Short mmCIF file of C-alpha atoms and ligand atoms in Angstrom, two decimals:
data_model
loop_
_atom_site.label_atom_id
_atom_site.label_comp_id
_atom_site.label_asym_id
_atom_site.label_seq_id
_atom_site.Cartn_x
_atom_site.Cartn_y
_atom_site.Cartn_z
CA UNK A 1 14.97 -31.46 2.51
CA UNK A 2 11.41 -31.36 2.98
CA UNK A 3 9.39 -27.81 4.40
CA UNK A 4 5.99 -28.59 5.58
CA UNK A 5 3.90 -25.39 5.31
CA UNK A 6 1.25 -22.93 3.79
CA UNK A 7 1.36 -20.59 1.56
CA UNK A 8 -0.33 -18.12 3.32
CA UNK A 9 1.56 -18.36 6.40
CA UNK A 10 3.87 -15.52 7.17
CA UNK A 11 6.62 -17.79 8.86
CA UNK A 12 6.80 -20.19 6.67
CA UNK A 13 7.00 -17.67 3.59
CA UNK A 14 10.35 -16.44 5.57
CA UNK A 15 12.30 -19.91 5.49
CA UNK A 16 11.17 -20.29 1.62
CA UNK A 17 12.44 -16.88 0.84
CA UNK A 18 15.44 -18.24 2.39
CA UNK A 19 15.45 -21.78 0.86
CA UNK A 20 15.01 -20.02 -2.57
CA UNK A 21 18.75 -21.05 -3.61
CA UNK A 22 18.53 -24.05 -1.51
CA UNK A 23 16.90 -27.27 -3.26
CA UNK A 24 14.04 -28.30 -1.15
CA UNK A 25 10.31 -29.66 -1.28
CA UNK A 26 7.71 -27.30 -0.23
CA UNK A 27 4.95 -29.66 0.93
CA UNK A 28 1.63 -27.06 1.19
CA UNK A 29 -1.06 -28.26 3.61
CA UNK A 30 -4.58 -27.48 4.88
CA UNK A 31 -3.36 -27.42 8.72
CA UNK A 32 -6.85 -27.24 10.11
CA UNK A 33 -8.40 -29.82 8.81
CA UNK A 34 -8.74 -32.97 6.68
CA UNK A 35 -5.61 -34.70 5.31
CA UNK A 36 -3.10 -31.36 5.63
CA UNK A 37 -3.68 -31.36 9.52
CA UNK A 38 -3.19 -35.81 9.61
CA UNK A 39 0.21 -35.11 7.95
CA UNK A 40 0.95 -32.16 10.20
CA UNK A 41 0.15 -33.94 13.20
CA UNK A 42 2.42 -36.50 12.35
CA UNK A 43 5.25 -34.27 11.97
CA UNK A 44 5.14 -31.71 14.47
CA UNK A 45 3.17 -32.15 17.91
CA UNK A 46 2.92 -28.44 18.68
CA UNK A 47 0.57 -28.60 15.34
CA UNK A 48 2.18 -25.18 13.68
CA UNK A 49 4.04 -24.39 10.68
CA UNK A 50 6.67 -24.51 9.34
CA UNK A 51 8.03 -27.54 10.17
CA UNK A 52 11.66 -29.03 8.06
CA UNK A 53 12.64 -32.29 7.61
CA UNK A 54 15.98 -33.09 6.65
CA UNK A 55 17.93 -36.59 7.08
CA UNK A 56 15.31 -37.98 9.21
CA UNK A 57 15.91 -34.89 11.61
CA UNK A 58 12.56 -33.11 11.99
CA UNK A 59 12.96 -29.12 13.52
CA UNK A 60 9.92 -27.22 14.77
CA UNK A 61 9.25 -23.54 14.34
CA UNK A 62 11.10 -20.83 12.14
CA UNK A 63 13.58 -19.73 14.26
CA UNK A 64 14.83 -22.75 14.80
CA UNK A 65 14.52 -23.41 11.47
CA UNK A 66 16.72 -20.75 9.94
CA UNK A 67 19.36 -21.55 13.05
CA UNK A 68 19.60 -25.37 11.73
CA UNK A 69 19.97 -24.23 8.17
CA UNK A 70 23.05 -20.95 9.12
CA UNK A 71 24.88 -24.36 10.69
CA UNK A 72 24.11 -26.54 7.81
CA UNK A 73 24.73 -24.01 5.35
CA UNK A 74 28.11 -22.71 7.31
CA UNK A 75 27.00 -19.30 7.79
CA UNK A 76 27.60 -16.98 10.61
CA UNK A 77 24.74 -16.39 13.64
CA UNK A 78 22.73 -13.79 14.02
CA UNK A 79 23.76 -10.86 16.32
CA UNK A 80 22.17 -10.01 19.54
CA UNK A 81 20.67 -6.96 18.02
CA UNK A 82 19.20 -9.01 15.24
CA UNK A 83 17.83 -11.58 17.49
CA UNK A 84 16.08 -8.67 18.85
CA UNK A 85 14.80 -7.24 15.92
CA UNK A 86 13.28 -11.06 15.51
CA UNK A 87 11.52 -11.22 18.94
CA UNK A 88 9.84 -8.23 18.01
CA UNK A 89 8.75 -9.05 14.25
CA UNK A 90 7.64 -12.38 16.36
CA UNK A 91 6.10 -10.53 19.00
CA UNK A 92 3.87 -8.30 16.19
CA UNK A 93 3.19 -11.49 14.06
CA UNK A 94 2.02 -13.68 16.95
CA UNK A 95 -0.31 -10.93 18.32
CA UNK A 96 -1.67 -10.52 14.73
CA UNK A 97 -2.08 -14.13 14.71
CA UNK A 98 -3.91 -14.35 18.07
CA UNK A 99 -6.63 -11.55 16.82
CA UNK A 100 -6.74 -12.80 13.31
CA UNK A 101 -8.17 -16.19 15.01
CA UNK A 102 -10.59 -14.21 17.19
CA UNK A 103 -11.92 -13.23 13.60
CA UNK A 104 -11.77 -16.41 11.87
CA UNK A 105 -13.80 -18.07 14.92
CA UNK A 106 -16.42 -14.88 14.80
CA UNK A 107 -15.49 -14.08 18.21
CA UNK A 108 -16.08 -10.34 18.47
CA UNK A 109 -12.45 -8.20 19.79
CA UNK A 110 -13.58 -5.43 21.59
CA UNK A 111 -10.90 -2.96 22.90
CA UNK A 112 -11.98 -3.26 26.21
CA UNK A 113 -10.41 -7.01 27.16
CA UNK A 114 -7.51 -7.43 28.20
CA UNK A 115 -6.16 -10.11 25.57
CA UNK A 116 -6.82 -7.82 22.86
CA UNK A 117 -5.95 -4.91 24.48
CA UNK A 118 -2.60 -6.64 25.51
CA UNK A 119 -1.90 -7.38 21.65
CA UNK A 120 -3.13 -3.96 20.25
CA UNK A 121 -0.64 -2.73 22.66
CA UNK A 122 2.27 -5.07 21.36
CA UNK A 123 1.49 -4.68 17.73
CA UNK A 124 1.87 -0.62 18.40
CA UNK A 125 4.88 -0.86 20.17
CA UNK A 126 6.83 -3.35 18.41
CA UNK A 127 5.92 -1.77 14.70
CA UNK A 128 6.38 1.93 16.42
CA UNK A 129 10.17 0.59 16.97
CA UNK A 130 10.58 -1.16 13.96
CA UNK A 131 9.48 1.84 11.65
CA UNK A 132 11.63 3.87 13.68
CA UNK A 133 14.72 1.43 12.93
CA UNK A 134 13.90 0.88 9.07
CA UNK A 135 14.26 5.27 8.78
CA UNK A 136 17.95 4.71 10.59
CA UNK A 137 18.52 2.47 8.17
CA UNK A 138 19.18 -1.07 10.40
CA UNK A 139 17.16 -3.24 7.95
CA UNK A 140 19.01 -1.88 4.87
CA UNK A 141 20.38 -5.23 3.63
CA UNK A 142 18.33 -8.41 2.83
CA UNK A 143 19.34 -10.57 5.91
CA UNK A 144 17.03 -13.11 7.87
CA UNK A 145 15.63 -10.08 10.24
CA UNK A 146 14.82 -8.14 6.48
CA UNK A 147 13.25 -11.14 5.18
CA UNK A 148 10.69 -11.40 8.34
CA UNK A 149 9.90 -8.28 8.47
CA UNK A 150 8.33 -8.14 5.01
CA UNK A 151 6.67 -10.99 5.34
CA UNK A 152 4.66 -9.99 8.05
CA UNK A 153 4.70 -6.17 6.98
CA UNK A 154 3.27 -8.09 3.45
CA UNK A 155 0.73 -10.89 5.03
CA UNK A 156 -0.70 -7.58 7.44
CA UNK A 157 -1.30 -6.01 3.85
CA UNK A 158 -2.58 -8.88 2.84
CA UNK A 159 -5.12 -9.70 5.46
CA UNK A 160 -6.01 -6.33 5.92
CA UNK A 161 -5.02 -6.57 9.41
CA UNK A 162 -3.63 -3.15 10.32
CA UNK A 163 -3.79 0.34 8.28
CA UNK A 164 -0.17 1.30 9.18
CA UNK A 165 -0.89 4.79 9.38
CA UNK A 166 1.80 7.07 10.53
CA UNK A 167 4.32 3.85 9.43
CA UNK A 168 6.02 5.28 6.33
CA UNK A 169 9.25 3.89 6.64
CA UNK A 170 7.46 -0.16 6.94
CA UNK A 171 5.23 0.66 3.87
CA UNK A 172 8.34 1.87 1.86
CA UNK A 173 10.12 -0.87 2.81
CA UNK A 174 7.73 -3.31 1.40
CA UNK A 175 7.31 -1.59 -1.42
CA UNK A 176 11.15 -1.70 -1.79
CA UNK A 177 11.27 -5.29 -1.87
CA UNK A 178 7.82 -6.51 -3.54
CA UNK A 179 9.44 -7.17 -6.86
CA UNK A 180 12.16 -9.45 -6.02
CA UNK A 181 11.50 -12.73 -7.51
CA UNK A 182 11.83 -14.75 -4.49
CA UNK A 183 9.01 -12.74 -2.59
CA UNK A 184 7.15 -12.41 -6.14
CA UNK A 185 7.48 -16.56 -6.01
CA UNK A 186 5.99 -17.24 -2.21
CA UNK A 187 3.31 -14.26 -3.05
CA UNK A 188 0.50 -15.48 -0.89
CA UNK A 189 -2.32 -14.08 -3.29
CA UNK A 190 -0.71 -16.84 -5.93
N1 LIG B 1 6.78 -19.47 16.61
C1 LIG B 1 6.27 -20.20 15.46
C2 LIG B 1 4.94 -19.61 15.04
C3 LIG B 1 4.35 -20.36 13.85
C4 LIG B 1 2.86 -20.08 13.68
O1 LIG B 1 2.21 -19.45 14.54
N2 LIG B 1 2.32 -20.58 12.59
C5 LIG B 1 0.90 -20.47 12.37
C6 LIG B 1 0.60 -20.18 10.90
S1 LIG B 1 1.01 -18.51 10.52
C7 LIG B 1 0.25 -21.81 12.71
O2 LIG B 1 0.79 -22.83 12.38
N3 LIG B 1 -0.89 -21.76 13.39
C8 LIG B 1 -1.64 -22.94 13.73
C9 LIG B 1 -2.24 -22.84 15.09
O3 LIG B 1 -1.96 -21.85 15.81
O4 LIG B 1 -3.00 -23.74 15.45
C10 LIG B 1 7.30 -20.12 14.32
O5 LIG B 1 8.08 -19.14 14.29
O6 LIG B 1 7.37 -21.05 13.50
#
């Protein structure tokens, strides 16, 4: 089994944390340019990571991803509450995405347009819920919807995306999990 990714990337750090039992080759790329982005591009059209490869069979995007490895590993589904929980750590770490390009292409976000203030407005919501969840205690165990939410509560920390003031409950929750060895392992500051 092959996982095309980087190390950086928030998605892809979920489905190592999950492949940490799991023997695999983690195959780290520069996806924007040079050689990294050839060998993406001749993996995965939509040009994003992570991307698995496994028998020949290639799967596209994370959630997918972890879907095709619960069959091939024999475990149960998600429930319909946790696929929610995962549209909305999606939801928070595509909008941080979207701004954290603005950035990286010195295009200046100013509260006043309606992309960013459409994502602002996501990224409050979604991590307003999600704090709100972790203090009744619905992310207590170490499950797929756990494992995402660190990794983008970690890679905002990171990146210095978002203060998360006011969001106790995330920031305790990180700090809850920072030591295990399989986050301490895909640690995107090496
Ligand atoms: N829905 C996708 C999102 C993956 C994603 O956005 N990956 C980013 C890296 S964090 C990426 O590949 N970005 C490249 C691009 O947008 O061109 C998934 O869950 O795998």
């Amino acid at each position: 089994m092959k996982l095309y990714g980087s190390v950086t990337s928030p998605y892809v750090r979920r489905i190592r944390i999950v492949l940490s039992a799991t023997e695999h080759e983690f195959i780290n790329l520069n996806i924007f340019e040079g050689e990294g982005r050839d060998i993406l591009a001749s993996k995965n059209p939509t040009l994003k990571v992570p991307c698995l490869e496994d028998d020949g069979q290639l799967i596209f995007d994370s959630r997918v991803i972890h879907s095709y490895l619960l069959a091939k590993l024999d475990l149960p589904p998600l429930s319909w509450d946790q696929e929610n929980q995962l549209t909305m750590i999606d939801g928070a770490n595509d909008s941080f995405v979207q701004l954290f390009m603005l950035k990286r292409s010195d295009i200046e976000a100013t509260n006043d347009q309606l992309f960013v203030r459409l994502q602002k407005e996501r990224i409050a919501s979604t991590l307003g819920l999600l704090n709100e969840m972790v203090s009744a205690g619905e992310f207590d165990g170490w499950g797929y919807p756990s494992v995402a939410l660190f990794t983008l509560i970690d890679w905002v920390e990171f990146r210095e995306l978002h203060p998360l003031t006011g969001l106790d409950a995330l920031k305790a929750f990180r700090e809850q999990h920072i030591d295990r060895i399989e986050v301490t392992a895909t640690d995107p500051r090496g």
